[in-house]
Amino acid sequence: MKITGVELRRIAMPLVAPFRTSFGTETSRDILLVRVVTPDAEGWGECVAMSGPLYSSEYVDGAAEVIRRFLLPRLPRTLDAQDVGRALEPIKGHRMAKAAVETAVLDAQLRAAGQSFGRFLGAARTRVPCGVSVGIMDSVPQLLDAVAGFIDEGYVRIKLKIEPGWDVEPVRAVRERFGDDLLLQVDANAAYSLTDARHLARLDPFDLLLIEQPLANDDLVQHAKLATQLRTPVCLDESIESAEHAAAAIALGSCSIINIKPGRIGGYLEARRIHDLCRANGVAVWCGGMLETGLGRAANVALAALPGFTLPGDTSGSRRYYATDVTEPFELADGHLEVPAGPGLGVEPIPAVLDEVTTATEWITL
Ligand SMILES: [Mg+2]
């Protein structure tokens, strides 16, 4: 079965509410979808790159350019995702672009074989517990209202985005209002430096599950130093772009938990490698999110069902971000999402919805 062509499709997805992190505020997502076509099956990959290079160096226009100019000419025509990473290896970095291409190939391959992502990856559960990421708010009362709403919806874990000036007080307020049993963690998106260690240690009394990416993306050594000064476990997100980075972080003691985002690290095969490495080293992992539509969410939920994913992920329901998803919406039941069981991603874009949100398409014959 040969790949005959690839469609690059851009969609514009308004968010139900602005999402503010330490690096900026998003009000809508400009998303690149990759569709791989063969005579028997087609597959989808969602690129997680944002409009600007703020979370990492990648951005959506750049990802589209890298895919069309450098990745697709090297893409093997045979439908085997295992070959994709090796073929694209000479192209440095651009893991979000590579992940979108590899995921589309894997989806087509699994749909053709009648196998689900969960089965292929080694899912050990049929549903996964879900947490939610709560952005930085204008005030603590506004934050408490938002958190109360998510708890009412059934989310089993709350993550607060933090930055200097919005850390100890909001964490204290949420802990006091919702009690010691609430699973609570924070994410700084690299907003601090090692000189903030004593300040960050003020979060220790609140028994957080973890503090995510407190320091800069390339600061593995400083994260190791910080970890010795905090009781709160350090988790890395942006710093880990490959299994090699994960191995280095574990060896250095830079973190005791890793947030695996397949879109950030080059795809689901690398995600499984990091999962296996962490499991062998007693490092807990969980599945992060990049405000994916149902297409990206489906694969993330499958990944989060692997046995080493021992902490709830940011695998929220569709309506956390989008009033109308491009697939049938993912809906929370008892704080969990069902792992799709159908072939490939197990979900399909709804043609009318997809057309409505599409801003551009480009067909590339291979
Ligand atoms: Mg993060």
mmCIF file of C-alpha atoms and ligand atoms in Angstrom:
data_model
loop_
_atom_site.group_PDB
_atom_site.id
_atom_site.type_symbol
_atom_site.label_atom_id
_atom_site.label_comp_id
_atom_site.label_asym_id
_atom_site.label_seq_id
_atom_site.Cartn_x
_atom_site.Cartn_y
_atom_site.Cartn_z
ATOM 1 C CA MET A 1 0.000 0.000 0.000
ATOM 2 C CA LYS A 2 1.589 3.253 -1.155
ATOM 3 C CA ILE A 3 1.039 6.802 -0.004
ATOM 4 C CA THR A 4 -0.276 8.706 -3.013
ATOM 5 C CA GLY A 5 -0.510 12.178 -1.565
ATOM 6 C CA VAL A 6 -0.773 14.425 1.461
ATOM 7 C CA GLU A 7 -3.191 17.226 2.228
ATOM 8 C CA LEU A 8 -2.148 20.130 4.443
ATOM 9 C CA ARG A 9 -5.269 21.728 5.882
ATOM 10 C CA ARG A 10 -5.429 24.814 8.099
ATOM 11 C CA ILE A 11 -8.352 25.268 10.438
ATOM 12 C CA ALA A 12 -9.302 28.177 12.703
ATOM 13 C CA MET A 13 -10.773 27.105 16.036
ATOM 14 C CA PRO A 14 -12.043 29.806 18.441
ATOM 15 C CA LEU A 15 -11.505 28.926 22.124
ATOM 16 C CA VAL A 16 -14.514 29.032 24.462
ATOM 17 C CA ALA A 17 -12.492 31.348 26.744
ATOM 18 C CA PRO A 18 -9.077 33.029 26.513
ATOM 19 C CA PHE A 19 -6.288 30.767 27.826
ATOM 20 C CA ARG A 20 -3.495 32.668 29.548
ATOM 21 C CA THR A 21 -0.116 31.197 30.437
ATOM 22 C CA SER A 22 3.160 32.768 31.534
ATOM 23 C CA PHE A 23 4.122 33.262 27.863
ATOM 24 C CA GLY A 24 0.921 34.713 26.449
ATOM 25 C CA THR A 25 -2.850 34.615 25.936
ATOM 26 C CA GLU A 26 -4.574 32.528 23.281
ATOM 27 C CA THR A 27 -8.106 33.274 22.102
ATOM 28 C CA SER A 28 -8.183 30.931 19.115
ATOM 29 C CA ARG A 29 -6.073 28.177 17.596
ATOM 30 C CA ASP A 30 -4.704 28.220 14.052
ATOM 31 C CA ILE A 31 -4.155 24.490 13.535
ATOM 32 C CA LEU A 32 -2.389 22.557 10.786
ATOM 33 C CA LEU A 33 -3.868 19.136 9.975
ATOM 34 C CA VAL A 34 -1.978 16.592 7.886
ATOM 35 C CA ARG A 35 -3.993 13.982 5.943
ATOM 36 C CA VAL A 36 -2.083 11.077 4.430
ATOM 37 C CA VAL A 37 -3.895 9.327 1.577
ATOM 38 C CA THR A 38 -3.444 5.786 0.235
ATOM 39 C CA PRO A 39 -5.756 3.827 -2.087
ATOM 40 C CA ASP A 40 -7.172 1.893 0.908
ATOM 41 C CA ALA A 41 -7.062 4.205 3.906
ATOM 42 C CA GLU A 42 -6.278 7.719 4.974
ATOM 43 C CA GLY A 43 -4.915 9.053 8.232
ATOM 44 C CA TRP A 44 -4.862 12.298 10.185
ATOM 45 C CA GLY A 45 -2.149 14.045 12.153
ATOM 46 C CA GLU A 46 -2.678 17.266 14.116
ATOM 47 C CA CYS A 47 0.309 19.599 14.432
ATOM 48 C CA VAL A 48 0.450 21.165 17.903
ATOM 49 C CA ALA A 49 2.612 24.152 16.901
ATOM 50 C CA MET A 50 1.123 27.471 17.992
ATOM 51 C CA SER A 51 0.826 30.648 15.908
ATOM 52 C CA GLY A 52 4.047 32.063 17.359
ATOM 53 C CA PRO A 53 7.278 30.496 18.680
ATOM 54 C CA LEU A 54 6.432 31.196 22.349
ATOM 55 C CA TYR A 55 6.014 27.740 23.894
ATOM 56 C CA SER A 56 8.968 26.412 21.875
ATOM 57 C CA SER A 57 10.838 27.470 18.746
ATOM 58 C CA GLU A 58 8.268 25.919 16.396
ATOM 59 C CA TYR A 59 5.263 27.777 14.977
ATOM 60 C CA VAL A 60 2.496 26.726 12.635
ATOM 61 C CA ASP A 61 3.552 28.545 9.430
ATOM 62 C CA GLY A 62 7.083 27.224 9.931
ATOM 63 C CA ALA A 63 5.806 23.682 10.485
ATOM 64 C CA ALA A 64 3.806 23.803 7.250
ATOM 65 C CA GLU A 65 6.864 25.038 5.375
ATOM 66 C CA VAL A 66 9.132 22.353 6.855
ATOM 67 C CA ILE A 67 6.612 19.625 6.050
ATOM 68 C CA ARG A 68 6.088 20.666 2.435
ATOM 69 C CA ARG A 69 9.707 21.544 1.669
ATOM 70 C CA PHE A 70 11.797 19.075 3.689
ATOM 71 C CA LEU A 71 9.736 16.272 5.254
ATOM 72 C CA LEU A 72 7.401 15.137 2.472
ATOM 73 C CA PRO A 73 10.194 14.767 -0.131
ATOM 74 C CA ARG A 74 11.892 12.330 2.294
ATOM 75 C CA LEU A 75 8.737 10.506 3.378
ATOM 76 C CA PRO A 76 8.856 6.781 2.517
ATOM 77 C CA ARG A 77 5.956 5.897 0.185
ATOM 78 C CA THR A 78 5.298 2.639 2.051
ATOM 79 C CA LEU A 79 2.755 2.852 4.829
ATOM 80 C CA ASP A 80 4.895 2.051 7.867
ATOM 81 C CA ALA A 81 5.175 4.612 10.682
ATOM 82 C CA GLN A 82 8.285 2.882 12.053
ATOM 83 C CA ASP A 83 10.191 4.057 8.957
ATOM 84 C CA VAL A 84 9.106 7.686 9.163
ATOM 85 C CA GLY A 85 11.296 8.804 12.071
ATOM 86 C CA ARG A 86 14.415 7.277 10.555
ATOM 87 C CA ALA A 87 13.741 8.811 7.140
ATOM 88 C CA LEU A 88 13.198 12.279 8.661
ATOM 89 C CA GLU A 89 16.159 12.052 11.048
ATOM 90 C CA PRO A 90 18.538 14.140 8.851
ATOM 91 C CA ILE A 91 16.213 17.121 9.318
ATOM 92 C CA LYS A 92 17.200 18.674 12.647
ATOM 93 C CA GLY A 93 14.539 19.492 15.208
ATOM 94 C CA HIS A 94 11.031 20.423 13.997
ATOM 95 C CA ARG A 95 9.553 17.669 16.108
ATOM 96 C CA MET A 96 6.028 19.111 16.034
ATOM 97 C CA ALA A 97 6.066 19.003 12.241
ATOM 98 C CA LYS A 98 7.516 15.479 12.247
ATOM 99 C CA ALA A 99 4.955 14.292 14.803
ATOM 100 C CA ALA A 100 2.053 15.475 12.629
ATOM 101 C CA VAL A 101 3.392 13.598 9.594
ATOM 102 C CA GLU A 102 4.244 10.401 11.492
ATOM 103 C CA THR A 103 0.874 10.379 13.270
ATOM 104 C CA ALA A 104 -1.003 10.706 9.967
ATOM 105 C CA VAL A 105 0.987 7.778 8.543
ATOM 106 C CA LEU A 106 0.380 5.709 11.688
ATOM 107 C CA ASP A 107 -3.347 6.496 11.616
ATOM 108 C CA ALA A 108 -3.654 5.399 7.974
ATOM 109 C CA GLN A 109 -1.581 2.274 8.704
ATOM 110 C CA LEU A 110 -3.734 1.305 11.696
ATOM 111 C CA ARG A 111 -7.033 2.058 9.920
ATOM 112 C CA ALA A 112 -5.886 -0.195 7.069
ATOM 113 C CA ALA A 113 -4.991 -2.925 9.576
ATOM 114 C CA GLY A 114 -8.172 -2.479 11.628
ATOM 115 C CA GLN A 115 -6.198 -1.784 14.804
ATOM 116 C CA SER A 116 -6.741 1.050 17.297
ATOM 117 C CA PHE A 117 -4.055 3.447 18.553
ATOM 118 C CA GLY A 118 -4.633 2.116 22.056
ATOM 119 C CA ARG A 119 -4.104 -1.506 21.043
ATOM 120 C CA PHE A 120 -1.027 -0.606 18.976
ATOM 121 C CA LEU A 121 0.587 1.491 21.718
ATOM 122 C CA GLY A 122 -0.153 -0.995 24.504
ATOM 123 C CA ALA A 123 -3.051 0.609 26.380
ATOM 124 C CA ALA A 124 -3.801 -1.123 29.656
ATOM 125 C CA ARG A 125 -7.127 0.637 30.371
ATOM 126 C CA THR A 126 -10.348 1.376 28.513
ATOM 127 C CA ARG A 127 -10.746 4.829 30.069
ATOM 128 C CA VAL A 128 -8.404 7.399 31.571
ATOM 129 C CA PRO A 129 -8.818 9.828 34.474
ATOM 130 C CA CYS A 130 -8.796 13.455 33.383
ATOM 131 C CA GLY A 131 -7.321 16.610 34.778
ATOM 132 C CA VAL A 132 -7.740 20.142 33.521
ATOM 133 C CA SER A 133 -5.344 23.017 33.012
ATOM 134 C CA VAL A 134 -6.593 26.344 34.379
ATOM 135 C CA GLY A 135 -5.118 29.507 32.916
ATOM 136 C CA ILE A 136 -3.924 32.622 34.733
ATOM 137 C CA MET A 137 -6.899 34.799 35.732
ATOM 138 C CA ASP A 138 -7.398 38.460 36.501
ATOM 139 C CA SER A 139 -8.364 37.761 40.113
ATOM 140 C CA VAL A 140 -8.435 35.008 42.737
ATOM 141 C CA PRO A 141 -12.285 35.005 42.988
ATOM 142 C CA GLN A 142 -12.465 34.512 39.207
ATOM 143 C CA LEU A 143 -10.000 31.606 39.529
ATOM 144 C CA LEU A 144 -11.991 29.990 42.345
ATOM 145 C CA ASP A 145 -15.176 30.183 40.225
ATOM 146 C CA ALA A 146 -13.390 28.552 37.293
ATOM 147 C CA VAL A 147 -11.926 25.767 39.444
ATOM 148 C CA ALA A 148 -15.330 25.144 41.081
ATOM 149 C CA GLY A 149 -16.863 24.764 37.623
ATOM 150 C CA PHE A 150 -14.265 22.211 36.545
ATOM 151 C CA ILE A 151 -14.654 20.220 39.762
ATOM 152 C CA ASP A 152 -18.431 20.207 39.165
ATOM 153 C CA GLU A 153 -17.780 18.783 35.700
ATOM 154 C CA GLY A 154 -15.923 15.909 37.357
ATOM 155 C CA TYR A 155 -12.263 16.680 36.667
ATOM 156 C CA VAL A 156 -10.147 14.627 39.072
ATOM 157 C CA ARG A 157 -7.103 16.905 39.083
ATOM 158 C CA ILE A 158 -6.594 20.648 38.762
ATOM 159 C CA LYS A 159 -3.487 22.262 37.273
ATOM 160 C CA LEU A 160 -2.941 25.971 37.788
ATOM 161 C CA LYS A 161 -0.811 27.959 35.371
ATOM 162 C CA ILE A 162 1.523 30.188 37.396
ATOM 163 C CA GLU A 163 3.977 33.026 36.794
ATOM 164 C CA PRO A 164 5.840 35.457 39.054
ATOM 165 C CA GLY A 165 3.120 37.460 40.854
ATOM 166 C CA TRP A 166 0.521 34.683 40.365
ATOM 167 C CA ASP A 167 1.747 31.671 42.311
ATOM 168 C CA VAL A 168 1.614 31.309 46.109
ATOM 169 C CA GLU A 169 -1.623 33.252 46.668
ATOM 170 C CA PRO A 170 -3.772 31.535 44.031
ATOM 171 C CA VAL A 171 -2.429 28.121 45.113
ATOM 172 C CA ARG A 172 -3.201 28.920 48.750
ATOM 173 C CA ALA A 173 -6.711 30.128 47.843
ATOM 174 C CA VAL A 174 -7.523 26.989 45.820
ATOM 175 C CA ARG A 175 -6.120 24.676 48.507
ATOM 176 C CA GLU A 176 -8.061 26.446 51.278
ATOM 177 C CA ARG A 177 -11.326 26.570 49.334
ATOM 178 C CA PHE A 178 -11.331 23.011 47.953
ATOM 179 C CA GLY A 179 -9.475 21.122 50.683
ATOM 180 C CA ASP A 180 -6.487 18.840 51.076
ATOM 181 C CA ASP A 181 -7.952 15.965 49.041
ATOM 182 C CA LEU A 182 -7.978 17.896 45.758
ATOM 183 C CA LEU A 183 -5.216 16.673 43.433
ATOM 184 C CA LEU A 184 -3.479 19.947 42.617
ATOM 185 C CA GLN A 185 -0.390 20.853 40.596
ATOM 186 C CA VAL A 186 1.130 23.943 38.964
ATOM 187 C CA ASP A 187 2.783 24.758 35.641
ATOM 188 C CA ALA A 188 5.179 27.696 35.255
ATOM 189 C CA ASN A 189 6.012 27.257 31.539
ATOM 190 C CA ALA A 190 9.635 28.241 32.248
ATOM 191 C CA ALA A 191 8.802 31.557 33.936
ATOM 192 C CA TYR A 192 11.301 31.374 36.837
ATOM 193 C CA SER A 193 15.055 31.193 37.422
ATOM 194 C CA LEU A 194 17.113 29.329 39.991
ATOM 195 C CA THR A 195 17.328 32.481 42.124
ATOM 196 C CA ASP A 196 13.576 32.023 42.730
ATOM 197 C CA ALA A 197 14.177 28.696 44.554
ATOM 198 C CA ARG A 198 13.333 30.072 47.998
ATOM 199 C CA HIS A 199 10.183 31.685 46.682
ATOM 200 C CA LEU A 200 9.083 28.474 44.931
ATOM 201 C CA ALA A 201 9.713 26.533 48.163
ATOM 202 C CA ARG A 202 6.799 28.551 49.607
ATOM 203 C CA LEU A 203 4.586 26.251 47.514
ATOM 204 C CA ASP A 204 5.811 23.207 49.480
ATOM 205 C CA PRO A 205 3.231 23.437 52.305
ATOM 206 C CA PHE A 206 0.367 23.037 49.812
ATOM 207 C CA ASP A 207 1.207 19.390 48.994
ATOM 208 C CA LEU A 208 1.197 19.816 45.235
ATOM 209 C CA LEU A 209 1.539 16.731 43.044
ATOM 210 C CA LEU A 210 4.268 18.541 41.133
ATOM 211 C CA ILE A 211 5.622 21.811 39.796
ATOM 212 C CA GLU A 212 5.944 21.678 36.014
ATOM 213 C CA GLN A 213 8.757 23.316 34.061
ATOM 214 C CA PRO A 214 9.706 26.022 36.575
ATOM 215 C CA LEU A 215 12.941 26.990 34.730
ATOM 216 C CA ALA A 216 14.014 27.552 31.139
ATOM 217 C CA ASN A 217 13.703 24.815 28.507
ATOM 218 C CA ASP A 218 17.460 24.106 28.289
ATOM 219 C CA ASP A 219 18.201 24.303 32.030
ATOM 220 C CA LEU A 220 18.526 20.603 32.953
ATOM 221 C CA VAL A 221 21.413 21.271 35.340
ATOM 222 C CA GLN A 222 19.615 24.132 37.082
ATOM 223 C CA HIS A 223 16.450 22.046 37.380
ATOM 224 C CA ALA A 224 18.556 19.383 39.145
ATOM 225 C CA LYS A 225 19.780 22.019 41.605
ATOM 226 C CA LEU A 226 16.255 23.345 42.121
ATOM 227 C CA ALA A 227 14.903 19.833 42.743
ATOM 228 C CA THR A 228 17.173 19.512 45.796
ATOM 229 C CA GLN A 229 15.724 22.739 47.234
ATOM 230 C CA LEU A 230 12.017 21.907 46.868
ATOM 231 C CA ARG A 231 9.862 19.297 48.543
ATOM 232 C CA THR A 232 7.386 19.617 45.648
ATOM 233 C CA PRO A 233 8.407 17.127 42.914
ATOM 234 C CA VAL A 234 9.791 18.764 39.762
ATOM 235 C CA CYS A 235 8.169 17.714 36.467
ATOM 236 C CA LEU A 236 9.601 18.603 33.061
ATOM 237 C CA ASP A 237 7.598 19.459 29.940
ATOM 238 C CA GLU A 238 9.314 21.842 27.478
ATOM 239 C CA SER A 239 12.805 20.509 28.382
ATOM 240 C CA ILE A 240 12.050 16.992 27.132
ATOM 241 C CA GLU A 241 11.988 16.781 23.334
ATOM 242 C CA SER A 242 13.257 13.182 22.983
ATOM 243 C CA ALA A 243 14.009 9.962 24.840
ATOM 244 C CA GLU A 244 17.653 11.128 24.981
ATOM 245 C CA HIS A 245 16.606 14.302 26.814
ATOM 246 C CA ALA A 246 14.512 12.206 29.188
ATOM 247 C CA ALA A 247 17.461 9.895 29.890
ATOM 248 C CA ALA A 248 19.708 12.896 30.583
ATOM 249 C CA ALA A 249 17.135 14.524 32.880
ATOM 250 C CA ILE A 250 16.684 11.305 34.843
ATOM 251 C CA ALA A 251 20.456 10.770 35.148
ATOM 252 C CA LEU A 252 21.007 14.347 36.332
ATOM 253 C CA GLY A 253 18.096 14.280 38.781
ATOM 254 C CA SER A 254 16.459 17.206 36.969
ATOM 255 C CA CYS A 255 12.968 15.822 37.511
ATOM 256 C CA SER A 256 11.085 12.941 39.081
ATOM 257 C CA ILE A 257 8.050 13.211 36.754
ATOM 258 C CA ILE A 258 7.735 13.848 33.004
ATOM 259 C CA ASN A 259 4.842 15.346 31.062
ATOM 260 C CA ILE A 260 4.782 13.475 27.738
ATOM 261 C CA LYS A 261 3.285 15.433 24.858
ATOM 262 C CA PRO A 262 3.584 13.396 21.649
ATOM 263 C CA GLY A 263 3.281 16.530 19.544
ATOM 264 C CA ARG A 264 6.347 18.055 21.220
ATOM 265 C CA ILE A 265 8.663 15.046 21.005
ATOM 266 C CA GLY A 266 8.197 13.865 17.423
ATOM 267 C CA GLY A 267 5.231 11.516 17.764
ATOM 268 C CA TYR A 268 3.657 8.536 19.482
ATOM 269 C CA LEU A 269 6.526 6.101 18.866
ATOM 270 C CA GLU A 270 8.961 8.401 20.689
ATOM 271 C CA ALA A 271 6.280 8.956 23.361
ATOM 272 C CA ARG A 272 6.158 5.211 23.949
ATOM 273 C CA ARG A 273 9.982 5.086 24.153
ATOM 274 C CA ILE A 274 9.956 7.797 26.834
ATOM 275 C CA HIS A 275 7.166 5.983 28.666
ATOM 276 C CA ASP A 276 9.179 2.743 28.662
ATOM 277 C CA LEU A 277 12.359 4.518 29.796
ATOM 278 C CA CYS A 278 10.567 6.312 32.634
ATOM 279 C CA ARG A 279 8.780 3.165 33.736
ATOM 280 C CA ALA A 280 12.091 1.296 33.927
ATOM 281 C CA ASN A 281 13.515 4.126 36.062
ATOM 282 C CA GLY A 282 10.546 4.598 38.377
ATOM 283 C CA VAL A 283 9.726 8.021 36.940
ATOM 284 C CA ALA A 284 5.999 8.773 36.742
ATOM 285 C CA VAL A 285 4.590 10.170 33.490
ATOM 286 C CA TRP A 286 1.361 11.813 32.443
ATOM 287 C CA CYS A 287 -0.034 13.055 29.153
ATOM 288 C CA GLY A 288 -0.066 16.789 28.571
ATOM 289 C CA GLY A 289 -2.087 18.653 26.001
ATOM 290 C CA MET A 290 -1.687 21.433 23.464
ATOM 291 C CA LEU A 291 -5.347 22.402 23.097
ATOM 292 C CA GLU A 292 -5.854 19.647 20.524
ATOM 293 C CA THR A 293 -9.072 19.081 18.602
ATOM 294 C CA GLY A 294 -10.738 15.673 18.815
ATOM 295 C CA LEU A 295 -8.222 14.300 16.293
ATOM 296 C CA GLY A 296 -5.174 14.955 18.465
ATOM 297 C CA ARG A 297 -7.130 14.288 21.641
ATOM 298 C CA ALA A 298 -8.097 10.771 20.483
ATOM 299 C CA ALA A 299 -4.473 9.695 20.163
ATOM 300 C CA ASN A 300 -3.501 11.373 23.451
ATOM 301 C CA VAL A 301 -6.247 9.531 25.319
ATOM 302 C CA ALA A 302 -4.979 6.238 23.852
ATOM 303 C CA LEU A 303 -1.429 7.050 24.963
ATOM 304 C CA ALA A 304 -2.605 8.033 28.451
ATOM 305 C CA ALA A 305 -3.988 4.498 28.856
ATOM 306 C CA LEU A 306 -0.479 2.979 28.922
ATOM 307 C CA PRO A 307 0.470 1.471 32.293
ATOM 308 C CA GLY A 308 3.188 3.999 33.186
ATOM 309 C CA PHE A 309 0.766 6.956 32.976
ATOM 310 C CA THR A 310 0.105 6.920 36.695
ATOM 311 C CA LEU A 311 -0.969 10.564 37.052
ATOM 312 C CA PRO A 312 -4.112 12.120 35.490
ATOM 313 C CA GLY A 313 -3.378 13.941 32.237
ATOM 314 C CA ASP A 314 -4.516 17.221 30.709
ATOM 315 C CA THR A 315 -6.721 15.095 28.448
ATOM 316 C CA SER A 316 -9.797 17.251 29.031
ATOM 317 C CA GLY A 317 -13.180 17.003 27.353
ATOM 318 C CA SER A 318 -13.661 18.825 24.036
ATOM 319 C CA ARG A 319 -15.820 21.573 25.528
ATOM 320 C CA ARG A 320 -12.991 22.697 27.838
ATOM 321 C CA TYR A 321 -11.602 24.415 24.726
ATOM 322 C CA TYR A 322 -14.063 24.236 21.839
ATOM 323 C CA ALA A 323 -17.820 24.838 21.563
ATOM 324 C CA THR A 324 -17.823 22.632 18.448
ATOM 325 C CA ASP A 325 -15.094 20.049 17.954
ATOM 326 C CA VAL A 326 -14.141 18.784 14.497
ATOM 327 C CA THR A 327 -14.956 15.212 15.628
ATOM 328 C CA GLU A 328 -17.721 13.871 17.821
ATOM 329 C CA PRO A 329 -16.939 15.619 21.115
ATOM 330 C CA PHE A 330 -15.012 13.902 23.883
ATOM 331 C CA GLU A 331 -17.222 14.075 26.954
ATOM 332 C CA LEU A 332 -16.234 13.389 30.539
ATOM 333 C CA ALA A 333 -18.028 10.567 32.350
ATOM 334 C CA ASP A 334 -17.276 10.291 36.040
ATOM 335 C CA GLY A 335 -14.046 12.265 35.508
ATOM 336 C CA HIS A 336 -12.817 9.929 32.771
ATOM 337 C CA LEU A 337 -12.590 9.804 28.989
ATOM 338 C CA GLU A 338 -13.181 6.586 27.084
ATOM 339 C CA VAL A 339 -10.217 5.350 25.012
ATOM 340 C CA PRO A 340 -11.432 5.160 21.389
ATOM 341 C CA ALA A 341 -11.576 1.519 20.297
ATOM 342 C CA GLY A 342 -12.171 1.847 16.546
ATOM 343 C CA PRO A 343 -9.422 1.471 13.924
ATOM 344 C CA GLY A 344 -6.676 4.142 13.960
ATOM 345 C CA LEU A 345 -7.619 7.215 15.964
ATOM 346 C CA GLY A 346 -11.123 5.779 16.298
ATOM 347 C CA VAL A 347 -12.684 9.152 15.489
ATOM 348 C CA GLU A 348 -13.493 10.912 12.208
ATOM 349 C CA PRO A 349 -13.662 14.586 11.342
ATOM 350 C CA ILE A 350 -17.266 15.636 10.691
ATOM 351 C CA PRO A 351 -17.107 16.884 7.065
ATOM 352 C CA ALA A 352 -19.496 19.829 7.484
ATOM 353 C CA VAL A 353 -17.740 21.052 10.651
ATOM 354 C CA LEU A 354 -14.310 20.585 9.122
ATOM 355 C CA ASP A 355 -15.307 22.580 6.019
ATOM 356 C CA GLU A 356 -16.730 25.343 8.184
ATOM 357 C CA VAL A 357 -13.463 25.889 10.097
ATOM 358 C CA THR A 358 -11.073 25.324 7.187
ATOM 359 C CA THR A 359 -9.134 28.402 6.088
ATOM 360 C CA ALA A 360 -6.839 26.793 3.503
ATOM 361 C CA THR A 361 -6.030 23.433 1.927
ATOM 362 C CA GLU A 362 -3.074 22.305 -0.110
ATOM 363 C CA TRP A 363 -2.740 18.952 -1.917
ATOM 364 C CA ILE A 364 0.718 17.532 -2.490
ATOM 365 C CA THR A 365 0.994 14.524 -4.792
ATOM 366 C CA LEU A 366 3.811 12.174 -3.798
HETATM 367 MG MG MG B 1 3.361 22.456 30.594
#
